[in-house]
Amino acid sequence: MNVSHGCQSCALVRMHCAKWQAGEVSVLERVELLSAREWDVFRMLSTGSSNRDVSRALCITERTVKAHIASIVAKLEVAGRFQAGLVSYVYHVQNCPNGQ
């Protein structure tokens, strides 16, 4: 990755890349790399929402939901939707005591 313009997001990505290469990043830390819309989908995965439920709640197509889930799975480096949902659940239990 060759990013040299110095923005804060790129610095965060570079830091995480270095940690990943050293094997020091947990899946819960990778959540920080999700975009705002991926975060919306990720949050709904913790409740077991179907693609249809997510698409209706966020006013996007099911195809777009699937694309966001594929991106989430790749960024979190998990095996699939189910594992992403488990990560989402654990993340929200640990970091959102009020269920937000």
Short mmCIF file of N, CA and C in Angstrom, two decimals:
data_model
loop_
_atom_site.label_atom_id
_atom_site.label_comp_id
_atom_site.label_asym_id
_atom_site.label_seq_id
_atom_site.Cartn_x
_atom_site.Cartn_y
_atom_site.Cartn_z
N MET A 1 0.86 -1.16 0.00
CA MET A 1 0.00 0.00 0.00
C MET A 1 0.90 1.23 0.00
N ASN A 2 0.69 2.10 -0.95
CA ASN A 2 1.51 3.30 -1.06
C ASN A 2 0.61 4.53 -0.95
N VAL A 3 0.38 4.95 0.27
CA VAL A 3 -0.46 6.12 0.52
C VAL A 3 0.42 7.14 1.22
N SER A 4 0.61 8.30 0.60
CA SER A 4 1.54 9.25 1.18
C SER A 4 0.95 10.64 1.40
N HIS A 5 -0.33 10.82 1.21
CA HIS A 5 -0.89 12.16 1.36
C HIS A 5 -1.19 12.52 2.81
N GLY A 6 -1.01 11.62 3.75
CA GLY A 6 -1.03 11.96 5.16
C GLY A 6 -2.38 12.13 5.83
N CYS A 7 -3.46 11.73 5.21
CA CYS A 7 -4.75 11.91 5.90
C CYS A 7 -4.86 10.94 7.07
N GLN A 8 -5.72 11.27 8.01
CA GLN A 8 -5.86 10.49 9.23
C GLN A 8 -6.34 9.07 8.95
N SER A 9 -7.26 8.90 8.00
CA SER A 9 -7.77 7.58 7.67
C SER A 9 -6.66 6.70 7.11
N CYS A 10 -5.85 7.27 6.25
CA CYS A 10 -4.75 6.50 5.66
C CYS A 10 -3.72 6.12 6.71
N ALA A 11 -3.48 7.02 7.65
CA ALA A 11 -2.55 6.72 8.73
C ALA A 11 -3.08 5.56 9.57
N LEU A 12 -4.39 5.56 9.83
CA LEU A 12 -5.01 4.47 10.58
C LEU A 12 -4.88 3.16 9.82
N VAL A 13 -5.12 3.19 8.52
CA VAL A 13 -5.00 1.98 7.71
C VAL A 13 -3.55 1.47 7.72
N ARG A 14 -2.58 2.39 7.56
CA ARG A 14 -1.17 1.98 7.58
C ARG A 14 -0.81 1.35 8.93
N MET A 15 -1.28 1.94 10.01
CA MET A 15 -1.00 1.40 11.33
C MET A 15 -1.57 -0.01 11.47
N HIS A 16 -2.81 -0.19 11.01
CA HIS A 16 -3.44 -1.50 11.10
C HIS A 16 -2.74 -2.51 10.20
N CYS A 17 -2.31 -2.09 9.02
CA CYS A 17 -1.60 -3.01 8.12
C CYS A 17 -0.32 -3.52 8.78
N ALA A 18 0.40 -2.61 9.42
CA ALA A 18 1.63 -3.01 10.12
C ALA A 18 1.31 -3.99 11.25
N LYS A 19 0.25 -3.71 12.00
CA LYS A 19 -0.14 -4.61 13.08
C LYS A 19 -0.59 -5.97 12.54
N TRP A 20 -1.36 -5.96 11.41
CA TRP A 20 -1.81 -7.23 10.84
C TRP A 20 -0.63 -8.07 10.40
N GLN A 21 0.34 -7.43 9.77
CA GLN A 21 1.51 -8.17 9.30
C GLN A 21 2.26 -8.78 10.48
N ALA A 22 2.23 -8.11 11.62
CA ALA A 22 2.88 -8.62 12.81
C ALA A 22 1.95 -9.56 13.60
N GLY A 23 0.71 -9.74 13.14
CA GLY A 23 -0.24 -10.61 13.82
C GLY A 23 -0.76 -10.04 15.12
N GLU A 24 -0.85 -8.71 15.24
CA GLU A 24 -1.22 -8.07 16.50
C GLU A 24 -2.62 -7.46 16.51
N VAL A 25 -3.42 -7.65 15.48
CA VAL A 25 -4.73 -6.99 15.41
C VAL A 25 -5.84 -8.02 15.61
N SER A 26 -6.73 -7.71 16.53
CA SER A 26 -7.87 -8.60 16.74
C SER A 26 -8.98 -8.22 15.75
N VAL A 27 -9.89 -9.13 15.58
CA VAL A 27 -11.01 -8.87 14.67
C VAL A 27 -11.84 -7.68 15.15
N LEU A 28 -11.92 -7.49 16.46
CA LEU A 28 -12.70 -6.37 16.98
C LEU A 28 -12.04 -5.03 16.65
N GLU A 29 -10.73 -5.00 16.53
CA GLU A 29 -10.05 -3.77 16.13
C GLU A 29 -10.28 -3.46 14.65
N ARG A 30 -10.50 -4.48 13.85
CA ARG A 30 -10.73 -4.28 12.42
C ARG A 30 -12.05 -3.58 12.14
N VAL A 31 -12.95 -3.60 13.10
CA VAL A 31 -14.25 -2.93 12.95
C VAL A 31 -14.05 -1.46 12.61
N GLU A 32 -12.98 -0.86 13.08
CA GLU A 32 -12.70 0.56 12.83
C GLU A 32 -12.55 0.87 11.34
N LEU A 33 -12.28 -0.14 10.52
CA LEU A 33 -12.07 0.08 9.09
C LEU A 33 -13.37 0.13 8.29
N LEU A 34 -14.49 -0.17 8.93
CA LEU A 34 -15.76 -0.18 8.21
C LEU A 34 -16.21 1.23 7.86
N SER A 35 -16.80 1.37 6.67
CA SER A 35 -17.38 2.66 6.28
C SER A 35 -18.65 2.90 7.10
N ALA A 36 -19.19 4.09 7.01
CA ALA A 36 -20.41 4.42 7.76
C ALA A 36 -21.56 3.50 7.37
N ARG A 37 -21.73 3.24 6.08
CA ARG A 37 -22.85 2.40 5.64
C ARG A 37 -22.60 0.93 5.99
N GLU A 38 -21.34 0.49 5.89
CA GLU A 38 -21.01 -0.87 6.32
C GLU A 38 -21.30 -1.01 7.81
N TRP A 39 -21.02 0.05 8.56
CA TRP A 39 -21.30 0.03 10.00
C TRP A 39 -22.79 -0.16 10.25
N ASP A 40 -23.64 0.51 9.48
CA ASP A 40 -25.09 0.36 9.63
C ASP A 40 -25.50 -1.10 9.41
N VAL A 41 -24.96 -1.70 8.37
CA VAL A 41 -25.27 -3.11 8.07
C VAL A 41 -24.69 -4.00 9.17
N PHE A 42 -23.45 -3.76 9.56
CA PHE A 42 -22.78 -4.54 10.61
C PHE A 42 -23.59 -4.53 11.89
N ARG A 43 -24.09 -3.35 12.26
CA ARG A 43 -24.91 -3.22 13.47
C ARG A 43 -26.14 -4.12 13.40
N MET A 44 -26.76 -4.17 12.23
CA MET A 44 -27.98 -4.98 12.09
C MET A 44 -27.68 -6.47 12.07
N LEU A 45 -26.46 -6.85 11.70
CA LEU A 45 -26.09 -8.26 11.73
C LEU A 45 -26.13 -8.82 13.15
N SER A 46 -25.86 -7.96 14.14
CA SER A 46 -25.84 -8.43 15.53
C SER A 46 -27.22 -8.87 16.00
N THR A 47 -28.26 -8.41 15.34
CA THR A 47 -29.62 -8.78 15.74
C THR A 47 -30.16 -9.95 14.93
N GLY A 48 -29.34 -10.45 13.99
CA GLY A 48 -29.78 -11.56 13.16
C GLY A 48 -30.70 -11.15 12.03
N SER A 49 -30.68 -9.88 11.66
CA SER A 49 -31.54 -9.38 10.58
C SER A 49 -31.20 -10.05 9.26
N SER A 50 -32.22 -10.34 8.49
CA SER A 50 -32.02 -10.90 7.15
C SER A 50 -31.60 -9.79 6.19
N ASN A 51 -31.11 -10.17 5.02
CA ASN A 51 -30.76 -9.17 4.01
C ASN A 51 -31.97 -8.31 3.66
N ARG A 52 -33.12 -8.94 3.59
CA ARG A 52 -34.35 -8.20 3.27
C ARG A 52 -34.68 -7.18 4.37
N ASP A 53 -34.54 -7.60 5.63
CA ASP A 53 -34.79 -6.69 6.75
C ASP A 53 -33.84 -5.50 6.70
N VAL A 54 -32.56 -5.79 6.44
CA VAL A 54 -31.55 -4.73 6.38
C VAL A 54 -31.87 -3.78 5.23
N SER A 55 -32.21 -4.36 4.07
CA SER A 55 -32.48 -3.50 2.90
C SER A 55 -33.67 -2.59 3.15
N ARG A 56 -34.69 -3.10 3.78
CA ARG A 56 -35.87 -2.28 4.06
C ARG A 56 -35.57 -1.20 5.10
N ALA A 57 -34.82 -1.58 6.15
CA ALA A 57 -34.52 -0.61 7.21
C ALA A 57 -33.61 0.52 6.71
N LEU A 58 -32.69 0.19 5.81
CA LEU A 58 -31.72 1.19 5.35
C LEU A 58 -32.09 1.79 3.99
N CYS A 59 -33.22 1.36 3.42
CA CYS A 59 -33.69 1.87 2.13
C CYS A 59 -32.65 1.66 1.02
N ILE A 60 -32.11 0.44 0.97
CA ILE A 60 -31.17 0.05 -0.08
C ILE A 60 -31.61 -1.30 -0.61
N THR A 61 -31.08 -1.71 -1.76
CA THR A 61 -31.47 -2.99 -2.34
C THR A 61 -30.79 -4.14 -1.61
N GLU A 62 -31.37 -5.33 -1.74
CA GLU A 62 -30.74 -6.52 -1.16
C GLU A 62 -29.38 -6.77 -1.79
N ARG A 63 -29.25 -6.45 -3.06
CA ARG A 63 -27.96 -6.61 -3.74
C ARG A 63 -26.89 -5.72 -3.09
N THR A 64 -27.28 -4.51 -2.73
CA THR A 64 -26.36 -3.60 -2.05
C THR A 64 -26.01 -4.13 -0.66
N VAL A 65 -26.98 -4.68 0.03
CA VAL A 65 -26.72 -5.29 1.34
C VAL A 65 -25.69 -6.40 1.19
N LYS A 66 -25.87 -7.26 0.19
CA LYS A 66 -24.92 -8.35 -0.04
C LYS A 66 -23.52 -7.81 -0.32
N ALA A 67 -23.44 -6.72 -1.07
CA ALA A 67 -22.13 -6.13 -1.37
C ALA A 67 -21.49 -5.59 -0.09
N HIS A 68 -22.28 -4.94 0.76
CA HIS A 68 -21.75 -4.43 2.02
C HIS A 68 -21.29 -5.58 2.91
N ILE A 69 -22.06 -6.64 2.95
CA ILE A 69 -21.68 -7.80 3.78
C ILE A 69 -20.39 -8.43 3.26
N ALA A 70 -20.24 -8.53 1.94
CA ALA A 70 -19.01 -9.07 1.37
C ALA A 70 -17.81 -8.21 1.76
N SER A 71 -18.00 -6.90 1.75
CA SER A 71 -16.93 -5.98 2.14
C SER A 71 -16.61 -6.11 3.63
N ILE A 72 -17.64 -6.24 4.45
CA ILE A 72 -17.46 -6.42 5.89
C ILE A 72 -16.68 -7.69 6.18
N VAL A 73 -17.08 -8.77 5.53
CA VAL A 73 -16.41 -10.06 5.71
C VAL A 73 -14.93 -9.95 5.33
N ALA A 74 -14.65 -9.27 4.24
CA ALA A 74 -13.26 -9.11 3.80
C ALA A 74 -12.46 -8.26 4.78
N LYS A 75 -13.04 -7.15 5.23
CA LYS A 75 -12.32 -6.25 6.14
C LYS A 75 -12.08 -6.89 7.50
N LEU A 76 -13.04 -7.68 7.96
CA LEU A 76 -12.89 -8.33 9.27
C LEU A 76 -12.08 -9.62 9.18
N GLU A 77 -11.86 -10.09 7.95
CA GLU A 77 -11.14 -11.33 7.71
C GLU A 77 -11.80 -12.51 8.43
N VAL A 78 -13.12 -12.60 8.27
CA VAL A 78 -13.88 -13.72 8.82
C VAL A 78 -14.37 -14.61 7.68
N ALA A 79 -14.90 -15.77 8.01
CA ALA A 79 -15.27 -16.76 7.00
C ALA A 79 -16.55 -16.41 6.25
N GLY A 80 -17.45 -15.66 6.86
CA GLY A 80 -18.71 -15.36 6.18
C GLY A 80 -19.64 -14.53 7.03
N ARG A 81 -20.88 -14.44 6.54
CA ARG A 81 -21.90 -13.60 7.17
C ARG A 81 -22.16 -13.98 8.62
N PHE A 82 -22.22 -15.28 8.88
CA PHE A 82 -22.50 -15.76 10.23
C PHE A 82 -21.42 -15.29 11.21
N GLN A 83 -20.15 -15.46 10.83
CA GLN A 83 -19.07 -15.02 11.71
C GLN A 83 -19.07 -13.50 11.86
N ALA A 84 -19.39 -12.78 10.79
CA ALA A 84 -19.49 -11.32 10.89
C ALA A 84 -20.59 -10.94 11.88
N GLY A 85 -21.69 -11.67 11.86
CA GLY A 85 -22.78 -11.43 12.81
C GLY A 85 -22.36 -11.69 14.24
N LEU A 86 -21.57 -12.74 14.45
CA LEU A 86 -21.06 -13.02 15.80
C LEU A 86 -20.12 -11.91 16.28
N VAL A 87 -19.26 -11.47 15.39
CA VAL A 87 -18.35 -10.37 15.73
C VAL A 87 -19.17 -9.12 16.08
N SER A 88 -20.19 -8.85 15.29
CA SER A 88 -21.04 -7.70 15.54
C SER A 88 -21.70 -7.81 16.91
N TYR A 89 -22.21 -8.97 17.22
CA TYR A 89 -22.87 -9.18 18.51
C TYR A 89 -21.88 -8.96 19.66
N VAL A 90 -20.71 -9.58 19.57
CA VAL A 90 -19.70 -9.44 20.62
C VAL A 90 -19.25 -8.00 20.75
N TYR A 91 -19.02 -7.34 19.62
CA TYR A 91 -18.60 -5.94 19.63
C TYR A 91 -19.63 -5.08 20.35
N HIS A 92 -20.89 -5.27 20.01
CA HIS A 92 -21.94 -4.44 20.61
C HIS A 92 -22.16 -4.75 22.09
N VAL A 93 -22.00 -6.00 22.48
CA VAL A 93 -22.12 -6.35 23.90
C VAL A 93 -20.99 -5.70 24.69
N GLN A 94 -19.76 -5.71 24.13
CA GLN A 94 -18.61 -5.17 24.84
C GLN A 94 -18.54 -3.65 24.82
N ASN A 95 -19.02 -3.04 23.74
CA ASN A 95 -18.81 -1.61 23.55
C ASN A 95 -20.05 -0.74 23.63
N CYS A 96 -21.20 -1.34 23.66
CA CYS A 96 -22.45 -0.57 23.67
C CYS A 96 -23.36 -1.11 24.77
N PRO A 97 -23.05 -0.81 26.01
CA PRO A 97 -23.83 -1.38 27.11
C PRO A 97 -25.32 -1.07 27.07
N ASN A 98 -25.69 0.01 26.42
CA ASN A 98 -27.11 0.38 26.33
C ASN A 98 -27.78 -0.22 25.09
N GLY A 99 -27.06 -1.08 24.34
CA GLY A 99 -27.63 -1.69 23.16
C GLY A 99 -27.74 -0.76 21.97
N GLN A 100 -27.01 0.32 21.95
CA GLN A 100 -27.06 1.31 20.87
C GLN A 100 -26.37 0.80 19.65
#
